[in-house]
Amino acid sequence: MNLEQQLELQAWVDGELSSADATRVAQFVGANAEASALVAELRMTKSCLVGNEPEVKLPESGDFYWSKIRREIERTARAEPEAATLSWAFAWRRLIAPLAGVAALVFIAVVSINQFQQPLVDDSAKNLVEVENLSEDIGSISYKSQAENMFVVYVYKKDYESESNLKSEPIDDGFFQ
Amino acid sequence: MATKPEKPAVPDEKLVRRSQRGDMVAFEELLARHRDKIYARAFSMMRNEEDAVDLSQEAWVKGWQRLKQFHGDSSFVTWMTRIVINLCLDQLRKHKRQRAESIEHLDQELGGVERQMPTVTVNPTEGLERSELRARIDRALKLLSHEHRTVLILHEFEDLEYKEIAKRMECSIGTVMSRLFYARRKMANLMASYKREEMG
């Protein structure tokens, strides 16, 4: 018998075959002494093991074991609201950053359009060389070109360290529900 | 004077419902009832007391955190056993990346060795007391690799089908079948050798 046949015999013993395959294998076993002996061995091993798993006792006192578990439950319960609050603040900040950038661009666009459309009543606009940065997450570089009568602002998102330690652990089910 | 009848134990389902409402005393009672079984499952997979204690404790903590996800489709202890099995499998995968494979284990994985083992025809466990049988099974399980022992445990002691074992162990059904076959043949031959030792 080759390995494939042997594995099929095992699948038959374990009830993993379709009824058609099971019938075919049963006939094969009935007619083949080697197959019959292997099936007998597999069944014997199976019957030895089922219900005879070695018994093992916890190697420490129940109270001590529980006290460690309880401490950990309480510790993670305390950490969760803090993480949720920080996570909320972090999410809000991430929303504020692009909004602030958009607001800055709109402000700049309005200023620039006004400069093009209306004659300057005074010289104060041409001295405007900086745009106040409304967000700590957004950086900006600005310059005014007198010759081109143009005011350019370059807005970019600053890199900041990701707060991966605040991420909640993904729920891992991994088995049938 | 008549003795007071013992109060019947509160069923697990009731303790689970109380625990789901935040009653830690109820959860402690569940733990007291089932801690040995959960620890035993972890130990049978890890074969290391320290790892088994740590992983079984982690399972209980996760069990508490996920209690609201338990809907009673299986028994509480079955549900907890699945949690600890998944934790053990994760740990074994981490260990596998770190540990060097022995030549013997590589032989086991490559396969073919089990085909050279003679077929055991006489039941080597006949007449054994249950405690002695369990001791011999324990002795034989120690000699299997983690992968072969795991597949044997999941099939024979947890009664999982090939497909479910393959999913949990993140391998193919074919791999499950060949590992199970090797593990069973090895167990049979080891049990036969222990019988021969006993008979001198």
Short mmCIF file of C-alpha atoms in Angstrom, two decimals:
data_model
loop_
_atom_site.label_atom_id
_atom_site.label_comp_id
_atom_site.label_asym_id
_atom_site.label_seq_id
_atom_site.Cartn_x
_atom_site.Cartn_y
_atom_site.Cartn_z
CA MET A 1 0.00 0.00 0.00
CA ASN A 2 1.27 3.51 -0.67
CA LEU A 3 0.96 6.43 1.74
CA GLU A 4 -2.09 7.82 -0.03
CA GLN A 5 -3.93 4.55 0.48
CA GLN A 6 -2.88 4.42 4.12
CA LEU A 7 -4.12 7.96 4.71
CA GLU A 8 -7.40 7.06 3.06
CA LEU A 9 -7.75 4.11 5.43
CA GLN A 10 -7.20 6.50 8.32
CA ALA A 11 -9.82 8.90 6.94
CA TRP A 12 -12.23 5.97 6.71
CA VAL A 13 -11.57 5.02 10.35
CA ASP A 14 -12.19 8.68 11.33
CA GLY A 15 -15.43 8.95 9.37
CA GLU A 16 -14.05 11.66 7.11
CA LEU A 17 -14.90 10.00 3.79
CA SER A 18 -18.00 10.46 1.69
CA SER A 19 -20.37 7.48 1.74
CA ALA A 20 -19.29 6.41 -1.77
CA ASP A 21 -15.59 6.48 -0.83
CA ALA A 22 -16.31 4.80 2.49
CA THR A 23 -18.04 1.91 0.70
CA ARG A 24 -15.12 1.52 -1.70
CA VAL A 25 -12.54 1.55 1.10
CA ALA A 26 -14.56 -0.89 3.21
CA GLN A 27 -14.50 -3.35 0.30
CA PHE A 28 -10.76 -2.84 -0.12
CA VAL A 29 -10.12 -3.50 3.60
CA GLY A 30 -12.22 -6.65 3.47
CA ALA A 31 -10.10 -8.02 0.65
CA ASN A 32 -6.61 -6.89 1.76
CA ALA A 33 -4.94 -8.38 4.87
CA GLU A 34 -2.33 -5.61 5.14
CA ALA A 35 -5.02 -2.93 5.04
CA SER A 36 -7.10 -4.84 7.54
CA ALA A 37 -4.16 -5.06 9.99
CA LEU A 38 -3.43 -1.35 9.67
CA VAL A 39 -7.08 -0.45 10.26
CA ALA A 40 -7.10 -2.65 13.37
CA GLU A 41 -4.02 -0.87 14.70
CA LEU A 42 -5.46 2.59 14.01
CA ARG A 43 -8.72 1.68 15.75
CA MET A 44 -6.89 0.22 18.72
CA THR A 45 -4.77 3.37 19.13
CA LYS A 46 -7.85 5.55 18.83
CA SER A 47 -9.73 3.58 21.48
CA CYS A 48 -6.72 3.72 23.85
CA LEU A 49 -6.52 7.47 23.64
CA VAL A 50 -10.15 8.55 23.74
CA GLY A 51 -11.17 9.23 27.32
CA ASN A 52 -7.69 8.50 28.65
CA GLU A 53 -6.03 11.84 28.38
CA PRO A 54 -3.41 12.16 31.12
CA GLU A 55 -4.75 14.11 34.09
CA VAL A 56 -2.73 17.08 35.21
CA LYS A 57 -3.33 19.30 38.21
CA LEU A 58 -2.53 22.95 38.46
CA PRO A 59 0.91 23.21 40.10
CA GLU A 60 -0.01 26.14 42.33
CA SER A 61 -2.72 26.94 44.82
CA GLY A 62 -6.08 27.97 43.42
CA ASP A 63 -6.13 31.19 45.44
CA PHE A 64 -2.72 32.28 44.16
CA TYR A 65 -3.67 31.39 40.59
CA TRP A 66 -6.91 33.36 40.84
CA SER A 67 -5.24 36.35 42.49
CA LYS A 68 -2.93 36.80 39.49
CA ILE A 69 -5.82 36.52 37.07
CA ARG A 70 -7.93 38.95 39.04
CA ARG A 71 -5.10 41.47 39.19
CA GLU A 72 -4.66 41.29 35.44
CA ILE A 73 -8.40 41.67 34.81
CA GLU A 74 -8.48 44.75 37.04
CA ARG A 75 -5.35 46.18 35.45
CA THR A 76 -6.69 45.83 31.91
CA ALA A 77 -10.06 47.21 32.98
CA ARG A 78 -8.33 50.36 34.30
CA ALA A 79 -6.24 50.69 31.13
CA GLU A 80 -9.22 50.42 28.80
CA PRO A 81 -11.04 53.72 29.65
CA GLU A 82 -7.74 55.63 29.50
CA ALA A 83 -6.96 54.10 26.15
CA ALA A 84 -10.48 54.87 24.93
CA THR A 85 -10.16 58.54 25.99
CA LEU A 86 -6.75 58.96 24.42
CA SER A 87 -7.90 57.11 21.37
CA TRP A 88 -10.87 59.45 21.04
CA ALA A 89 -8.63 62.50 21.44
CA PHE A 90 -6.20 61.08 18.92
CA ALA A 91 -8.95 60.43 16.40
CA TRP A 92 -10.33 63.94 16.90
CA ARG A 93 -6.90 65.45 16.44
CA ARG A 94 -6.49 63.56 13.21
CA LEU A 95 -9.75 65.00 11.99
CA ILE A 96 -8.83 68.55 13.11
CA ALA A 97 -5.51 68.45 11.26
CA PRO A 98 -6.88 68.14 7.73
CA LEU A 99 -9.76 70.52 8.55
CA ALA A 100 -7.26 73.08 9.74
CA GLY A 101 -5.27 72.64 6.57
CA VAL A 102 -8.33 73.19 4.44
CA ALA A 103 -9.27 76.27 6.47
CA ALA A 104 -5.77 77.65 5.98
CA LEU A 105 -5.96 77.12 2.23
CA VAL A 106 -9.35 78.80 2.01
CA PHE A 107 -8.06 81.78 3.97
CA ILE A 108 -5.05 82.04 1.70
CA ALA A 109 -7.18 81.75 -1.40
CA VAL A 110 -9.48 84.53 -0.19
CA VAL A 111 -6.55 86.79 0.57
CA SER A 112 -4.94 86.10 -2.81
CA ILE A 113 -8.17 86.67 -4.72
CA ASN A 114 -8.74 89.93 -2.89
CA GLN A 115 -5.27 91.04 -3.81
CA PHE A 116 -5.88 90.38 -7.48
CA GLN A 117 -9.35 91.87 -7.64
CA GLN A 118 -9.08 94.99 -5.57
CA PRO A 119 -6.54 97.69 -5.70
CA LEU A 120 -4.65 97.80 -2.50
CA VAL A 121 -5.95 100.55 -0.31
CA ASP A 122 -2.85 100.30 1.73
CA ASP A 123 0.42 98.39 1.71
CA SER A 124 -0.34 96.09 4.59
CA ALA A 125 -1.30 93.07 2.43
CA LYS A 126 2.03 93.07 0.59
CA ASN A 127 3.73 92.73 3.96
CA LEU A 128 1.79 89.56 4.70
CA VAL A 129 4.44 86.91 4.43
CA GLU A 130 3.28 84.36 6.96
CA VAL A 131 0.09 82.47 7.52
CA GLU A 132 -0.65 81.53 11.08
CA ASN A 133 -0.46 77.76 11.41
CA LEU A 134 -3.72 76.59 12.96
CA SER A 135 -2.62 73.05 13.63
CA GLU A 136 0.41 71.39 15.14
CA ASP A 137 0.03 68.62 12.57
CA ILE A 138 0.15 70.86 9.55
CA GLY A 139 3.25 72.72 8.48
CA SER A 140 3.38 75.56 6.04
CA ILE A 141 5.92 77.44 4.03
CA SER A 142 4.86 80.69 2.49
CA TYR A 143 6.30 83.41 0.34
CA LYS A 144 5.09 86.47 -1.47
CA SER A 145 6.30 87.40 -4.86
CA GLN A 146 6.08 91.11 -5.36
CA ALA A 147 6.97 90.88 -9.00
CA GLU A 148 4.33 88.29 -9.78
CA ASN A 149 1.91 89.80 -7.29
CA MET A 150 1.40 86.29 -6.02
CA PHE A 151 1.22 84.81 -2.57
CA VAL A 152 2.04 81.12 -2.35
CA VAL A 153 1.58 78.86 0.62
CA TYR A 154 2.81 75.27 0.65
CA VAL A 155 0.87 73.19 3.20
CA TYR A 156 2.13 69.80 4.28
CA LYS A 157 1.26 67.19 6.90
CA LYS A 158 3.90 66.78 9.56
CA ASP A 159 5.09 63.21 10.42
CA TYR A 160 4.42 62.29 14.00
CA GLU A 161 5.05 59.13 15.96
CA SER A 162 2.15 56.66 15.66
CA GLU A 163 0.58 55.84 18.99
CA SER A 164 0.46 52.10 18.40
CA ASN A 165 0.40 51.37 22.13
CA LEU A 166 -3.05 52.87 22.30
CA LYS A 167 -4.52 50.55 19.67
CA SER A 168 -7.05 48.15 21.11
CA GLU A 169 -6.18 44.51 20.68
CA PRO A 170 -8.03 42.95 17.77
CA ILE A 171 -10.53 40.50 18.88
CA ASP A 172 -9.30 37.10 17.89
CA ASP A 173 -12.05 34.58 17.76
CA GLY A 174 -10.34 31.87 15.65
CA PHE A 175 -13.08 29.28 16.19
CA PHE A 176 -16.66 28.64 15.34
CA GLN A 177 -19.19 30.90 17.12
CA MET B 1 -30.22 15.03 64.19
CA ALA B 2 -30.80 14.88 60.43
CA THR B 3 -27.97 16.25 58.37
CA LYS B 4 -28.77 19.16 56.13
CA PRO B 5 -28.88 18.17 52.48
CA GLU B 6 -26.09 19.70 50.44
CA LYS B 7 -27.11 22.69 48.39
CA PRO B 8 -27.05 21.76 44.73
CA ALA B 9 -24.25 23.50 42.87
CA VAL B 10 -25.28 26.49 40.80
CA PRO B 11 -25.17 25.43 37.15
CA ASP B 12 -22.47 26.90 34.95
CA GLU B 13 -25.05 28.70 32.78
CA LYS B 14 -26.24 30.70 35.76
CA LEU B 15 -22.72 31.57 36.84
CA VAL B 16 -21.92 32.66 33.29
CA ARG B 17 -24.94 34.97 33.21
CA ARG B 18 -23.92 36.52 36.52
CA SER B 19 -20.36 36.89 35.31
CA GLN B 20 -21.58 38.60 32.16
CA ARG B 21 -23.21 41.18 34.41
CA GLY B 22 -19.84 41.82 36.06
CA ASP B 23 -20.08 39.44 39.01
CA MET B 24 -16.49 38.44 39.59
CA VAL B 25 -17.39 36.09 42.44
CA ALA B 26 -19.42 34.04 39.96
CA PHE B 27 -16.49 34.05 37.53
CA GLU B 28 -14.16 32.91 40.29
CA GLU B 29 -16.48 29.97 40.93
CA LEU B 30 -16.37 29.04 37.25
CA LEU B 31 -12.60 29.20 37.37
CA ALA B 32 -12.45 27.04 40.47
CA ARG B 33 -14.52 24.38 38.70
CA HIS B 34 -12.62 24.33 35.44
CA ARG B 35 -9.10 25.62 36.08
CA ASP B 36 -7.54 22.14 36.13
CA LYS B 37 -9.06 21.22 32.79
CA ILE B 38 -7.94 24.45 31.13
CA TYR B 39 -4.47 24.13 32.64
CA ALA B 40 -4.30 20.47 31.57
CA ARG B 41 -5.11 21.38 27.98
CA ALA B 42 -2.39 24.04 27.96
CA PHE B 43 0.10 21.66 29.53
CA SER B 44 -0.67 18.84 27.11
CA MET B 45 0.07 21.17 24.21
CA MET B 46 3.03 23.06 25.61
CA ARG B 47 4.61 20.31 27.79
CA ASN B 48 6.00 23.06 29.98
CA GLU B 49 4.53 24.01 33.37
CA GLU B 50 5.47 27.67 33.26
CA ASP B 51 4.10 28.22 29.76
CA ALA B 52 0.96 26.28 30.63
CA VAL B 53 0.32 28.37 33.76
CA ASP B 54 0.89 31.64 31.88
CA LEU B 55 -1.23 30.69 28.89
CA SER B 56 -4.07 29.27 30.96
CA GLN B 57 -4.14 32.46 33.05
CA GLU B 58 -4.16 34.53 29.89
CA ALA B 59 -7.06 32.41 28.66
CA TRP B 60 -9.06 33.18 31.80
CA VAL B 61 -8.40 36.90 31.45
CA LYS B 62 -9.50 36.79 27.81
CA GLY B 63 -12.51 34.72 28.83
CA TRP B 64 -13.58 37.46 31.25
CA GLN B 65 -13.05 40.16 28.61
CA ARG B 66 -15.03 38.28 25.97
CA LEU B 67 -17.81 36.95 28.15
CA LYS B 68 -20.41 38.98 26.32
CA GLN B 69 -19.51 37.08 23.14
CA PHE B 70 -20.40 33.76 24.77
CA HIS B 71 -23.92 32.85 23.70
CA GLY B 72 -24.15 29.30 25.03
CA ASP B 73 -23.74 27.54 21.66
CA SER B 74 -21.30 25.25 23.43
CA SER B 75 -20.61 24.67 27.10
CA PHE B 76 -18.59 27.28 28.95
CA VAL B 77 -15.67 24.92 29.49
CA THR B 78 -15.59 24.03 25.77
CA TRP B 79 -15.54 27.73 24.93
CA MET B 80 -12.72 28.36 27.40
CA THR B 81 -10.81 25.35 26.04
CA ARG B 82 -10.94 26.83 22.57
CA ILE B 83 -9.50 30.08 23.87
CA VAL B 84 -6.58 28.35 25.54
CA ILE B 85 -5.97 26.15 22.48
CA ASN B 86 -5.73 29.22 20.25
CA LEU B 87 -3.31 30.87 22.66
CA CYS B 88 -1.18 27.73 22.75
CA LEU B 89 -1.17 27.47 18.96
CA ASP B 90 -0.05 31.10 18.68
CA GLN B 91 2.73 30.44 21.16
CA LEU B 92 3.83 27.28 19.39
CA ARG B 93 4.00 29.15 16.12
CA LYS B 94 6.22 31.79 17.76
CA HIS B 95 8.41 29.08 19.26
CA LYS B 96 8.68 27.28 15.93
CA ARG B 97 10.15 30.36 14.31
CA GLN B 98 12.75 30.52 17.06
CA ARG B 99 13.71 26.96 17.79
CA ALA B 100 16.11 24.83 15.79
CA GLU B 101 14.58 21.62 14.56
CA SER B 102 16.20 18.44 15.75
CA ILE B 103 17.10 15.83 13.15
CA GLU B 104 14.47 13.51 14.59
CA HIS B 105 11.73 16.12 14.30
CA LEU B 106 12.75 16.91 10.75
CA ASP B 107 12.47 13.21 9.99
CA GLN B 108 8.99 13.20 11.46
CA GLU B 109 7.96 16.19 9.38
CA LEU B 110 9.38 14.86 6.13
CA GLY B 111 7.39 11.69 6.60
CA GLY B 112 8.06 8.18 5.47
CA VAL B 113 9.34 6.96 8.84
CA GLU B 114 5.87 5.85 9.90
CA ARG B 115 5.68 3.53 6.93
CA GLN B 116 8.67 1.57 8.22
CA MET B 117 7.11 0.97 11.62
CA PRO B 118 5.78 -2.56 12.05
CA THR B 119 2.03 -2.91 12.42
CA VAL B 120 1.05 -3.48 16.04
CA THR B 121 -1.31 -6.43 16.14
CA VAL B 122 -1.69 -7.13 19.86
CA ASN B 123 -3.32 -4.52 22.06
CA PRO B 124 -0.43 -3.32 24.27
CA THR B 125 -2.77 -1.72 26.78
CA GLU B 126 -4.91 -4.73 27.57
CA GLY B 127 -5.25 -5.36 31.29
CA LEU B 128 -3.78 -2.03 32.30
CA GLU B 129 -5.32 0.01 35.08
CA ARG B 130 -6.58 3.32 33.84
CA SER B 131 -3.99 5.28 35.79
CA GLU B 132 -1.18 3.17 34.33
CA LEU B 133 -2.60 3.57 30.83
CA ARG B 134 -2.72 7.33 31.26
CA ALA B 135 0.85 7.36 32.54
CA ARG B 136 2.02 5.45 29.46
CA ILE B 137 0.10 7.73 27.14
CA ASP B 138 1.70 10.72 28.85
CA ARG B 139 5.15 9.16 28.48
CA ALA B 140 4.56 8.53 24.78
CA LEU B 141 3.09 11.97 24.08
CA LYS B 142 6.27 13.56 25.40
CA LEU B 143 8.23 11.94 22.61
CA LEU B 144 6.18 13.44 19.80
CA SER B 145 7.03 16.75 18.20
CA HIS B 146 4.76 19.71 19.02
CA GLU B 147 3.06 19.46 15.64
CA HIS B 148 2.31 15.74 15.92
CA ARG B 149 1.21 15.99 19.52
CA THR B 150 -1.04 18.96 18.76
CA VAL B 151 -2.83 17.25 15.91
CA LEU B 152 -3.35 14.14 18.03
CA ILE B 153 -4.72 16.19 20.93
CA LEU B 154 -7.06 18.19 18.73
CA HIS B 155 -8.39 15.07 17.01
CA GLU B 156 -8.53 12.48 19.77
CA PHE B 157 -9.13 14.63 22.86
CA GLU B 158 -10.96 17.62 21.40
CA ASP B 159 -12.81 15.61 18.74
CA LEU B 160 -12.18 18.11 15.97
CA GLU B 161 -12.50 17.20 12.30
CA TYR B 162 -9.56 17.38 9.88
CA LYS B 163 -10.86 20.59 8.33
CA GLU B 164 -11.14 22.37 11.67
CA ILE B 165 -7.70 21.21 12.77
CA ALA B 166 -6.21 22.44 9.49
CA LYS B 167 -7.81 25.83 10.02
CA ARG B 168 -6.51 26.15 13.58
CA MET B 169 -3.03 24.92 12.76
CA GLU B 170 -2.90 26.97 9.55
CA CYS B 171 -1.88 24.03 7.41
CA SER B 172 -3.48 21.88 4.72
CA ILE B 173 -5.82 18.98 5.42
CA GLY B 174 -3.22 16.70 3.82
CA THR B 175 -0.66 17.84 6.37
CA VAL B 176 -3.11 17.18 9.19
CA MET B 177 -3.75 13.68 7.87
CA SER B 178 -0.10 12.76 7.50
CA ARG B 179 0.82 14.20 10.93
CA LEU B 180 -2.07 12.36 12.56
CA PHE B 181 -1.08 9.14 10.84
CA TYR B 182 2.52 9.47 12.00
CA ALA B 183 1.46 10.35 15.54
CA ARG B 184 -0.87 7.38 15.82
CA ARG B 185 1.64 4.91 14.43
CA LYS B 186 4.33 6.27 16.72
CA MET B 187 2.00 6.02 19.73
CA ALA B 188 1.10 2.44 18.88
CA ASN B 189 4.73 1.43 18.58
CA LEU B 190 5.72 3.20 21.76
CA MET B 191 2.91 1.57 23.73
CA ALA B 192 4.00 -1.81 22.36
CA SER B 193 7.59 -1.13 23.44
CA TYR B 194 6.44 -0.22 26.98
CA LYS B 195 4.56 -3.52 27.10
CA ARG B 196 7.71 -5.38 26.07
CA GLU B 197 9.69 -3.54 28.77
CA GLU B 198 7.13 -4.59 31.36
CA MET B 199 7.32 -8.22 30.30
CA GLY B 200 11.11 -8.10 30.43
#
